[in-house]
Short mmCIF file of C-alpha atoms and ligand atoms in Angstrom, two decimals:
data_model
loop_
_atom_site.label_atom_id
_atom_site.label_comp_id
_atom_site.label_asym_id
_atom_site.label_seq_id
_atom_site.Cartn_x
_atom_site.Cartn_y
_atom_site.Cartn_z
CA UNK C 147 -9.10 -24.57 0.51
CA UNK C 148 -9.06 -20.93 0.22
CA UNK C 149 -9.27 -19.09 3.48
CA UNK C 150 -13.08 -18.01 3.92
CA UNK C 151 -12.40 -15.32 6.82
CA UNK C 152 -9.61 -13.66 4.72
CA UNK C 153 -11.87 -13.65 1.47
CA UNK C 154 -15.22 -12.52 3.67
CA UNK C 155 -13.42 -9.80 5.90
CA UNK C 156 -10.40 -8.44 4.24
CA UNK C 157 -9.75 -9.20 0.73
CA UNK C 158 -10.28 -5.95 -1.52
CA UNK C 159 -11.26 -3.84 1.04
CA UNK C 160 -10.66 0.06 2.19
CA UNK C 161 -6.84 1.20 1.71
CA UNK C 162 -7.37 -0.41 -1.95
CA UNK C 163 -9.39 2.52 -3.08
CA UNK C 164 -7.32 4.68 -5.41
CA UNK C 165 -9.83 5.88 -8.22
CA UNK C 166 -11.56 8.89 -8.02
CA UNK C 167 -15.34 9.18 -8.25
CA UNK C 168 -17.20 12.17 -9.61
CA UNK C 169 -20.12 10.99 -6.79
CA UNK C 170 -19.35 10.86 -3.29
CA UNK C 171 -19.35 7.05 -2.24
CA UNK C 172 -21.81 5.82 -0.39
CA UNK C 173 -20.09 4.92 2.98
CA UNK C 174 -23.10 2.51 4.06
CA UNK C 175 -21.25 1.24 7.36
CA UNK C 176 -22.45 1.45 10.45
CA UNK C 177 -18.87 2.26 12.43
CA UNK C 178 -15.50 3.28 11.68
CA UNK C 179 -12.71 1.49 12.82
CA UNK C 180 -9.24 3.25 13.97
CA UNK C 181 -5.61 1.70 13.72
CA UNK C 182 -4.64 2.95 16.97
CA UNK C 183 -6.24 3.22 20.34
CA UNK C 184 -4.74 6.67 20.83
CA UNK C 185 -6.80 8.10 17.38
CA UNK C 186 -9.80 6.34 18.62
CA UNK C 187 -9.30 8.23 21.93
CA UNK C 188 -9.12 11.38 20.44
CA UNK C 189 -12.11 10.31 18.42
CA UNK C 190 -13.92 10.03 21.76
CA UNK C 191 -13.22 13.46 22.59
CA UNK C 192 -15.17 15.20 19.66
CA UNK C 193 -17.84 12.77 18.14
CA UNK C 194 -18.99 15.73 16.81
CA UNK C 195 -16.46 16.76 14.38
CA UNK C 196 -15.19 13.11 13.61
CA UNK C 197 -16.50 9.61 12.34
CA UNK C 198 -17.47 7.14 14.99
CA UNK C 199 -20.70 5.82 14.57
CA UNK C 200 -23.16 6.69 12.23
CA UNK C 201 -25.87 7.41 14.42
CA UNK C 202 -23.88 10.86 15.20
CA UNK C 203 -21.47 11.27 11.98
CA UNK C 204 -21.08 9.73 8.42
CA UNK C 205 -19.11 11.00 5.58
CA UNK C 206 -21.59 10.31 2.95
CA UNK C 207 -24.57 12.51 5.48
CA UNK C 208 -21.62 14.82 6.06
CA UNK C 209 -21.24 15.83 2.48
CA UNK C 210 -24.80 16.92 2.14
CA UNK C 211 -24.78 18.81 5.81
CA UNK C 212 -21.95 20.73 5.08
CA UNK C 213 -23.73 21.82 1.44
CA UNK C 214 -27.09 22.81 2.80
CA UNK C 215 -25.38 24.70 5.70
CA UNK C 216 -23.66 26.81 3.16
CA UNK C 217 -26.48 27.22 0.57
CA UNK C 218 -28.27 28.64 3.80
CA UNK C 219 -25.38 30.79 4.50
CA UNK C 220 -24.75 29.11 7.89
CA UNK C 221 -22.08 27.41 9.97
CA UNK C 222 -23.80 24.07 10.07
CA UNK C 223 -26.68 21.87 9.61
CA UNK C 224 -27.67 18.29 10.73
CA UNK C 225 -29.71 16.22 8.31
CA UNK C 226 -32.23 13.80 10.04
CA UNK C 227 -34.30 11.30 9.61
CA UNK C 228 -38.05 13.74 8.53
CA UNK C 229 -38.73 16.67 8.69
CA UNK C 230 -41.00 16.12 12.05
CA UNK C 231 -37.98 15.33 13.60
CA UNK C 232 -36.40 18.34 13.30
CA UNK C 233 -38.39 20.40 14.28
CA UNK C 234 -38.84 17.97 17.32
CA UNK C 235 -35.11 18.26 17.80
CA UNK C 236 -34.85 21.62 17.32
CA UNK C 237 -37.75 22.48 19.52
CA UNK C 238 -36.96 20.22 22.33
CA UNK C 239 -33.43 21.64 22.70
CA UNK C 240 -34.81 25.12 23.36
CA UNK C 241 -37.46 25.09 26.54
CA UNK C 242 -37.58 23.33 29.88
CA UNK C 243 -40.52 22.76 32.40
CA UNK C 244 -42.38 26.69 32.58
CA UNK C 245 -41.00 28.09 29.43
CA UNK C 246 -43.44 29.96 26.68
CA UNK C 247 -43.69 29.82 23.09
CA UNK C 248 -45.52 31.42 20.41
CA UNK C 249 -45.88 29.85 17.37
CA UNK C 250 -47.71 30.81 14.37
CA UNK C 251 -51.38 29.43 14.44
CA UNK C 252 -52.36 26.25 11.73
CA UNK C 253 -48.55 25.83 11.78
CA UNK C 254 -47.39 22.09 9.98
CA UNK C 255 -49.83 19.49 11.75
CA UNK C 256 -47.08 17.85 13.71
CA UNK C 257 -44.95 20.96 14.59
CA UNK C 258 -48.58 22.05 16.53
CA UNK C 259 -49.12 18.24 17.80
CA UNK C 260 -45.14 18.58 19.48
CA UNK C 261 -46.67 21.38 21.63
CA UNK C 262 -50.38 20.49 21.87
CA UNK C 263 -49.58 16.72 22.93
CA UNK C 264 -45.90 16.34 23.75
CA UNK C 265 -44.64 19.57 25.63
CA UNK C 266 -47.71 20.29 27.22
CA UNK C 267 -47.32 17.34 29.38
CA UNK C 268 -43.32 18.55 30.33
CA UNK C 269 -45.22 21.83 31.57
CA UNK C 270 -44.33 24.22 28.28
CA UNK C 271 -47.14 26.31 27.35
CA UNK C 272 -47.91 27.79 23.87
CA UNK C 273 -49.64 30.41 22.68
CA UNK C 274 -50.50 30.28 18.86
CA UNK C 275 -51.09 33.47 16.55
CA UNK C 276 -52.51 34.22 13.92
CA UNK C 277 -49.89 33.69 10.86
CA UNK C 278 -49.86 37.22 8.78
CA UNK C 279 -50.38 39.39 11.97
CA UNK C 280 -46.28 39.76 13.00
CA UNK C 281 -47.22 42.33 15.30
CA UNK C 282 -49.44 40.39 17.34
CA UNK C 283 -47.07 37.69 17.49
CA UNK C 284 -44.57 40.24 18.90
CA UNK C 285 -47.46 41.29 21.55
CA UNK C 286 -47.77 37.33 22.44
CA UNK C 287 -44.54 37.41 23.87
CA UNK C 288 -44.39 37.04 27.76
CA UNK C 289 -41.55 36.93 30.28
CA UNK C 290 -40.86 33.36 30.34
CA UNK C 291 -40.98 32.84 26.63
CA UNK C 292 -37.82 31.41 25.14
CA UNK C 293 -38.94 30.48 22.02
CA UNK C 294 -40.53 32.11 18.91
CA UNK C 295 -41.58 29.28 15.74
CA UNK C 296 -42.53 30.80 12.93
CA UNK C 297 -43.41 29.03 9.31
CA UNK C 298 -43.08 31.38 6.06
CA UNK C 299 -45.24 30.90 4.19
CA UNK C 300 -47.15 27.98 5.99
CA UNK C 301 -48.44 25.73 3.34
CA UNK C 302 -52.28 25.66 3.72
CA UNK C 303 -52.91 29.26 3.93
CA UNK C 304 -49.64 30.84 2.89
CA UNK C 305 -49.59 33.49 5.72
CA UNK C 306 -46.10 35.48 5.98
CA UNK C 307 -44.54 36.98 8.54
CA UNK C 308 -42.03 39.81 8.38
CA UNK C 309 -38.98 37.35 9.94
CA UNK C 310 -36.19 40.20 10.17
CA UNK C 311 -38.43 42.60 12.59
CA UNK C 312 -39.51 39.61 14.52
CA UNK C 313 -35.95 38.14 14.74
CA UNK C 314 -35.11 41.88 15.62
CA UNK C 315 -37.27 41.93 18.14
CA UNK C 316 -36.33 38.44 19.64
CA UNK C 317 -32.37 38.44 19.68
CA UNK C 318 -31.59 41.19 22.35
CA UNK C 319 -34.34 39.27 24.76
CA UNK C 320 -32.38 36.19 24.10
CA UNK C 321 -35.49 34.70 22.75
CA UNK C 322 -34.14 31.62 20.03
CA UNK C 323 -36.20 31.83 16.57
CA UNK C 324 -36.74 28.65 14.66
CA UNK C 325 -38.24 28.95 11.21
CA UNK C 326 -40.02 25.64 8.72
CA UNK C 327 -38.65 26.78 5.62
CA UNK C 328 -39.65 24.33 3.97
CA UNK C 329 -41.94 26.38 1.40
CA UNK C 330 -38.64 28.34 -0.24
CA UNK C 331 -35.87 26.14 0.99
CA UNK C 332 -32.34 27.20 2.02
CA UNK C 333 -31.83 28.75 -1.80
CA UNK C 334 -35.37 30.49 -2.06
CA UNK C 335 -35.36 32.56 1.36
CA UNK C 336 -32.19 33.38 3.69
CA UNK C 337 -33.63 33.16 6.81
CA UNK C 338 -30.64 33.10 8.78
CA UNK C 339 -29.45 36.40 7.00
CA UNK C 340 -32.74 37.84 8.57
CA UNK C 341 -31.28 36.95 11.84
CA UNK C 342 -33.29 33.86 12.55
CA UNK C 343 -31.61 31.37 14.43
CA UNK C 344 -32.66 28.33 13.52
CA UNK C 345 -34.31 26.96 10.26
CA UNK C 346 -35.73 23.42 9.79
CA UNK C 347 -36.45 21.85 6.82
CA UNK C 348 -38.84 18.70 5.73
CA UNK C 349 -35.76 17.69 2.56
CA UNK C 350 -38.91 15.31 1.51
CA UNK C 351 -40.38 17.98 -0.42
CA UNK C 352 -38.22 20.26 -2.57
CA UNK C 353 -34.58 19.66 -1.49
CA UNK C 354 -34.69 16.39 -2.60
CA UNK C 355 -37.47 16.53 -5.32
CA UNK C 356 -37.84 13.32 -6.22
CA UNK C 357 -40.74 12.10 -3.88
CA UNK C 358 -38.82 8.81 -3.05
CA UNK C 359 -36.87 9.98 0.72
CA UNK C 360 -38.08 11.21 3.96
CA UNK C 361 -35.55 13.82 5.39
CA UNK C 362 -35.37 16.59 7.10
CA UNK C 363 -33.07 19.52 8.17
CA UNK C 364 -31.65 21.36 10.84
CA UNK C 365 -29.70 24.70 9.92
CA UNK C 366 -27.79 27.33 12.36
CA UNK C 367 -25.14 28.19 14.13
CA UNK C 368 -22.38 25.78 15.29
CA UNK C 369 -22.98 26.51 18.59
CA UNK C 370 -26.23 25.51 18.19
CA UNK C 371 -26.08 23.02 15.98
CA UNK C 372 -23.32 21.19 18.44
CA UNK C 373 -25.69 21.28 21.09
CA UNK C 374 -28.74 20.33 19.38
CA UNK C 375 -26.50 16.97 18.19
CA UNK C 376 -24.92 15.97 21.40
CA UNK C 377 -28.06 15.79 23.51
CA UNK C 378 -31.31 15.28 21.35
CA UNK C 379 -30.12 14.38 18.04
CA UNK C 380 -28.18 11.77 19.52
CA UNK C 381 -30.18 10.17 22.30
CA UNK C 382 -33.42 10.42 20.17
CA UNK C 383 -31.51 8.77 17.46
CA UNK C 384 -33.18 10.67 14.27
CA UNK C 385 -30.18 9.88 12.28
CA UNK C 386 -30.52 9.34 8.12
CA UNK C 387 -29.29 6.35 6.43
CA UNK C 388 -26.22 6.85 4.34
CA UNK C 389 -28.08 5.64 0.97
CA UNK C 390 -30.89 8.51 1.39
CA UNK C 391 -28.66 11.42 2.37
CA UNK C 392 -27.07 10.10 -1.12
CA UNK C 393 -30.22 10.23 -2.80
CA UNK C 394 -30.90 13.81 -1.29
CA UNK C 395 -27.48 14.75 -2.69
CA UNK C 396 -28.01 13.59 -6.16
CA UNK C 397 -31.56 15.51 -5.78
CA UNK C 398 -30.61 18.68 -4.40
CA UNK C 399 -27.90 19.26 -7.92
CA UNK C 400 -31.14 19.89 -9.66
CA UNK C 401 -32.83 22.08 -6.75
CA UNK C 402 -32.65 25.56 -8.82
CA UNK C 403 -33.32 24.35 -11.72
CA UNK C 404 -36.36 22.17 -10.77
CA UNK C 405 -37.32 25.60 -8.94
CA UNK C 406 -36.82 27.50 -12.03
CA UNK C 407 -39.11 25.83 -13.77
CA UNK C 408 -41.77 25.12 -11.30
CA UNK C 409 -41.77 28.48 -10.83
CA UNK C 410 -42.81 29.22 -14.97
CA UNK C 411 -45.52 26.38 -14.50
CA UNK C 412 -46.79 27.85 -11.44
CA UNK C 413 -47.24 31.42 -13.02
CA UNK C 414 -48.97 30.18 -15.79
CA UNK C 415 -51.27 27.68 -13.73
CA UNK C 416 -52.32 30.46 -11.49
CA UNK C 417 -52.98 32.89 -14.21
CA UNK C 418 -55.77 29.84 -16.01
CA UNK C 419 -57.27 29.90 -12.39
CA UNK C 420 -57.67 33.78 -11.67
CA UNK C 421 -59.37 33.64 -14.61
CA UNK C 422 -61.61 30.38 -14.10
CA UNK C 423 -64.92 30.35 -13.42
CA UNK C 424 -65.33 27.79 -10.39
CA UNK C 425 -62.16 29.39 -8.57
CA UNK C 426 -62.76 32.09 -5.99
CA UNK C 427 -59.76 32.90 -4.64
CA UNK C 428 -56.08 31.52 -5.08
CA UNK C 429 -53.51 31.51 -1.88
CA UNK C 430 -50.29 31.58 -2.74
CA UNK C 431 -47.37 33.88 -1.07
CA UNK C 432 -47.04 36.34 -4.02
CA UNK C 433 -50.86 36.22 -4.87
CA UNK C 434 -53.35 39.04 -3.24
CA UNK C 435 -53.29 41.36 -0.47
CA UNK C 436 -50.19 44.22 -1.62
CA UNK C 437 -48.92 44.41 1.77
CA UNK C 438 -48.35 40.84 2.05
CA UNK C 439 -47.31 40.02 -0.97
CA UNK C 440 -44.59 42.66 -0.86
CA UNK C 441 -43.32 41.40 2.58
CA UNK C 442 -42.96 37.67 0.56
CA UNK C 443 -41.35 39.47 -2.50
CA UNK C 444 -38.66 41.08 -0.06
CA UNK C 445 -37.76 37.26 1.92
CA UNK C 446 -38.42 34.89 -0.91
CA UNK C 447 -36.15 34.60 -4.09
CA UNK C 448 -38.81 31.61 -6.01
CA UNK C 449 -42.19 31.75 -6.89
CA UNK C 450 -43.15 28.28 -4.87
CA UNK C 451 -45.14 25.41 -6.67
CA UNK C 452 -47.25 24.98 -3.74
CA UNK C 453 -50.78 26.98 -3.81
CA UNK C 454 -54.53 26.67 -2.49
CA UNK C 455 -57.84 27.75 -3.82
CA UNK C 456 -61.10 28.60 -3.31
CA UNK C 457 -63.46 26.90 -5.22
CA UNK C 458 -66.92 28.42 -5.68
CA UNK C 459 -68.81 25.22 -4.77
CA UNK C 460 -69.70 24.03 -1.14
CA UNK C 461 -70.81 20.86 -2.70
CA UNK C 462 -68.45 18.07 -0.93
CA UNK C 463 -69.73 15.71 -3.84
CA UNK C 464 -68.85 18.09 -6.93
CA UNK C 465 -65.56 18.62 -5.28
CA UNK C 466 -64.66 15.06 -4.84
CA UNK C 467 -65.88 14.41 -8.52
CA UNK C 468 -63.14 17.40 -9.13
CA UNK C 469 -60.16 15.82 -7.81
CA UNK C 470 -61.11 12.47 -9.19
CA UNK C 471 -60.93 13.38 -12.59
CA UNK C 472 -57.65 14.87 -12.12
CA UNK C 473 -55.13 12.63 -14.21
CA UNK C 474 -52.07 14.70 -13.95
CA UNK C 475 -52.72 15.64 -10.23
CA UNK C 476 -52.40 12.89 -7.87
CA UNK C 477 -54.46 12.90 -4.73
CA UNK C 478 -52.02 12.96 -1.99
CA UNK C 479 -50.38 14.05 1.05
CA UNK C 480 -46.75 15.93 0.52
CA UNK C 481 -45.58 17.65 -2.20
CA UNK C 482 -42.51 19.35 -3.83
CA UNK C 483 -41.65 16.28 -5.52
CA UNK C 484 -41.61 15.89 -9.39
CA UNK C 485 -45.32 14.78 -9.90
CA UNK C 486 -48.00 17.22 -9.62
CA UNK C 487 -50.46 16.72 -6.76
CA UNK C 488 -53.93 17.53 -5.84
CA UNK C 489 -55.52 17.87 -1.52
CA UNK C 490 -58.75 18.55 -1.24
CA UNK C 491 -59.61 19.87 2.52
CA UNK C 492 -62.57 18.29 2.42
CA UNK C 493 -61.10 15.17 2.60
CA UNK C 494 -59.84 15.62 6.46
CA UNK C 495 -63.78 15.37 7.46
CA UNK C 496 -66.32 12.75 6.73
CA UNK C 497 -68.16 13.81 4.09
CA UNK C 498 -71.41 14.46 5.60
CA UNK C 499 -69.40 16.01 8.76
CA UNK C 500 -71.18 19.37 9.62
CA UNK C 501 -69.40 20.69 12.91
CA UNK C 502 -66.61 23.38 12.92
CA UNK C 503 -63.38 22.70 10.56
CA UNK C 504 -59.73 23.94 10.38
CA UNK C 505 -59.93 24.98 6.89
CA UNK C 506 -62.88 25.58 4.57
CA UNK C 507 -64.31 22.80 2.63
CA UNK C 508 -64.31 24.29 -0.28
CA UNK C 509 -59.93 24.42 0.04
CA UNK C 510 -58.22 22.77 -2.21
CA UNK C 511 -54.06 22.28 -2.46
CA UNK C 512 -51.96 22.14 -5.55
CA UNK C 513 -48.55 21.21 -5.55
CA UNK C 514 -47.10 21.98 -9.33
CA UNK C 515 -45.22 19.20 -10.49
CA UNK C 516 -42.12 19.06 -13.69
CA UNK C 517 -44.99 18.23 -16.40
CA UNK C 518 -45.50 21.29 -18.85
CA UNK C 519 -47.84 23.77 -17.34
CA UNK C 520 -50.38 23.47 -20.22
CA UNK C 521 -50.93 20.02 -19.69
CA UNK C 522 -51.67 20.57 -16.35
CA UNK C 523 -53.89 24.13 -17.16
CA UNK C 524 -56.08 21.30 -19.58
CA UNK C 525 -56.37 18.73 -17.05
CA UNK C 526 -57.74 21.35 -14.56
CA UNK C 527 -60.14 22.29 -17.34
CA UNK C 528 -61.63 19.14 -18.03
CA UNK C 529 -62.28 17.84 -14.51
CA UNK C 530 -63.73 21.64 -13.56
CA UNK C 531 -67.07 20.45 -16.15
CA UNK C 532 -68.27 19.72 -13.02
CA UNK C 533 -68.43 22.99 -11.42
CA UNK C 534 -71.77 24.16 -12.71
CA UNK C 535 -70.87 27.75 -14.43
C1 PLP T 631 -43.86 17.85 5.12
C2 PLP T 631 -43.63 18.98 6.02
C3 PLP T 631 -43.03 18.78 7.26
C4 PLP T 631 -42.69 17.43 7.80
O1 PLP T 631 -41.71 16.81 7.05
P1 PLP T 631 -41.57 15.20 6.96
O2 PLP T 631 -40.32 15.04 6.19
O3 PLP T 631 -42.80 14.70 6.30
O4 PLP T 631 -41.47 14.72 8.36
C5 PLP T 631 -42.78 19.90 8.04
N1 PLP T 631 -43.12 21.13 7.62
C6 PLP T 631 -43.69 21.34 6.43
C7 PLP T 631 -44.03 22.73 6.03
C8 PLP T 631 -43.97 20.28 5.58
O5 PLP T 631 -44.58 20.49 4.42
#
């Protein structure tokens, strides 16, 4: 009889592995065991900084932390499990009971539901401002406010804010700044060059690409970073599997060049629609207003994929009829990932909903996918018939 237990639980295991793979391995394990009790000891003392339990540290998450850390041109980075979580984490680690934010107004829907719902009720007030006015966020600053967030460009509206005088402003008042920069990610704008503090990332859109992980990011200073991962990061437990920061890894290799070309598509998509006749206007960071787009052209390296218009119609139904015609353009929520995707605002009312709204219902939201920009430019063209001219 062979011996089960040694076939099951030892045979061919670690200490056998000499080749060398050009992909990091996959170290989907749960713990890490140690030889001797006094290296497990010492483990103890810095979970931080050493493999334990994958809940804190994993070698496979830890090759993708320490890579978006540096692309940001920071000390260090956590990756978590979405992007909602951290900002949570990032957030939470900042104010107690009677501290103050200001955040920008229309900010990512759950980044305003963690102070409208969740911190509210732990007796932290915010005050939100008006995205492309970065003086009056400056003048929303009171003396118990500890925290600034700020999201450049937000992606609805694509307000900017000028993140070097507000992080000017903040840092001798010992005010933290945390920035979504999701929009440009840590390649597109340097936010921590600016002299933000902290930057957060949702990885399910651009960093990883590929539309098939939920991630997100947490970038800064070790200090920081240390703290934010020994209280919330561990107790809340936001940890990423091992198999999806290797995912993220294998997407992020392509990040500039999926940007590169996103970026081409983009130009030339925007260009059809400034010149359509159902489009009124087109948001996007580097489109309009001089001042503002300026400001954008001086933080952000990429011209983003992800853009709003508009359209000239009011007509829920001829919108709807729009978007459904769409074949390139998927209708859904997210973006930055490989397919091209269509949000119409209307569709966050009932359609014969009449009372006040967020956005406009004649807002729509483009996210431009890998598929050749004149593809997409005809699509557009043939489901806009139904925009009387
Ligand atoms: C998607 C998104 C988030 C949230 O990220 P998840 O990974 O979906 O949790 C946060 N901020 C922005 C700007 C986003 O687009």
């Amino acid at each position: 009889m062979p011996d089960l237990s040694e076939i099951l639980f030892q045979l061919g295991e670690c200490g056998e592995l000499t080749s060398l793979p050009v992909t990091p391995p996959i170290y989907q394990t749960s713990n890490f065991y140690f030889p001797k009790v006094s290296d497990l000891r010492k483990a103890f003392t810095n979970e931080f900084r050493t493999h334990i339990y994958t809940r804190g540290n994993n070698p496979t998450v830890e090759v993708l932390r320490k890579k978006l850390a540096a692309l940001a041109g920071a000390e260090d980075a956590l990756v978590v499990s979405s992007g909602a979580a951290a900002m949570s984490i990032a957030v939470l680690a900042q104010v107690k009971t009677g501290n103050h934010i200001v955040c920008v107004k229309n900010p990512y829907s759950w980044t305003e539901k963690l102070s409208r719902v969740i911190l509210q009720r732990f007796g932290v007030e915010t005050t939100f401002v008006d995205a492309g006015a970065t003086d009056a966020i400056i003048a929303s600053v009171q003396p118990n406010t500890t925290l600034i967030i700020l999201e450049s460009p937000n992606t609805f509206t694509f307000e900017v804010q000028n993140l070097k005088q507000i992080a000017d402003f903040a840092k001798p008042k010992g005010i933290t700044t945390i920035i979504d920069n999701t929009y440009s990610t840590p390649i597109g704008q340097h936010c921590i060059e600016m002299g933000i503090d902290i930057e957060v990332h949702s990885a399910s859109k651009y960093i990883n690409g590929h539309s098939d992980v939920i991630a997100g990011v947490v970038i800064g200073s070790s200090s920081k970073i240390e703290s934010i991962f020994q209280s919330e990061f561990m107790n809340l437990g936001v940890n990423i599997s091992p198999h999806d920061a290797w995912l993220i890894l294998r997407g992020l290799r392509t990040l500039p060049v999926r940007m590169r070309q996103i970026g081409e598509s983009t130009q030339q998509v925007i260009a059809y629609l400034k010149s359509a006749h159902w489009v009124e206007k087109v948001n996007h960071p580097f489109e309009g207003d001089a001042t503002k787009v300026n400001l954008a052209k001086s933080q952000m390296q990429w011209y983003g994929g992800l853009f709003s218009v508009y359209v000239k119609s009011n007509d829920i139904a001829t919108i709807e009829a729009f978007c459904e015609q769409l074949r390139f353009f998927k209708m859904a929520v997210s973006w930055g990932g490989h397919e091209s995707l269509v949000m119409p605002a209307c569709a966050f009312y009932a359609s014969d909903y009449n009372g006040l709204r967020k956005y406009p219902a004649n807002l729509i939201r483009f996210s431009i996918g890998l598929e050749d920009a004149n593809t997409l430019i005809r699509d557009m063209q043939q489901s806009a018939v139904v925009f009387v001219k």
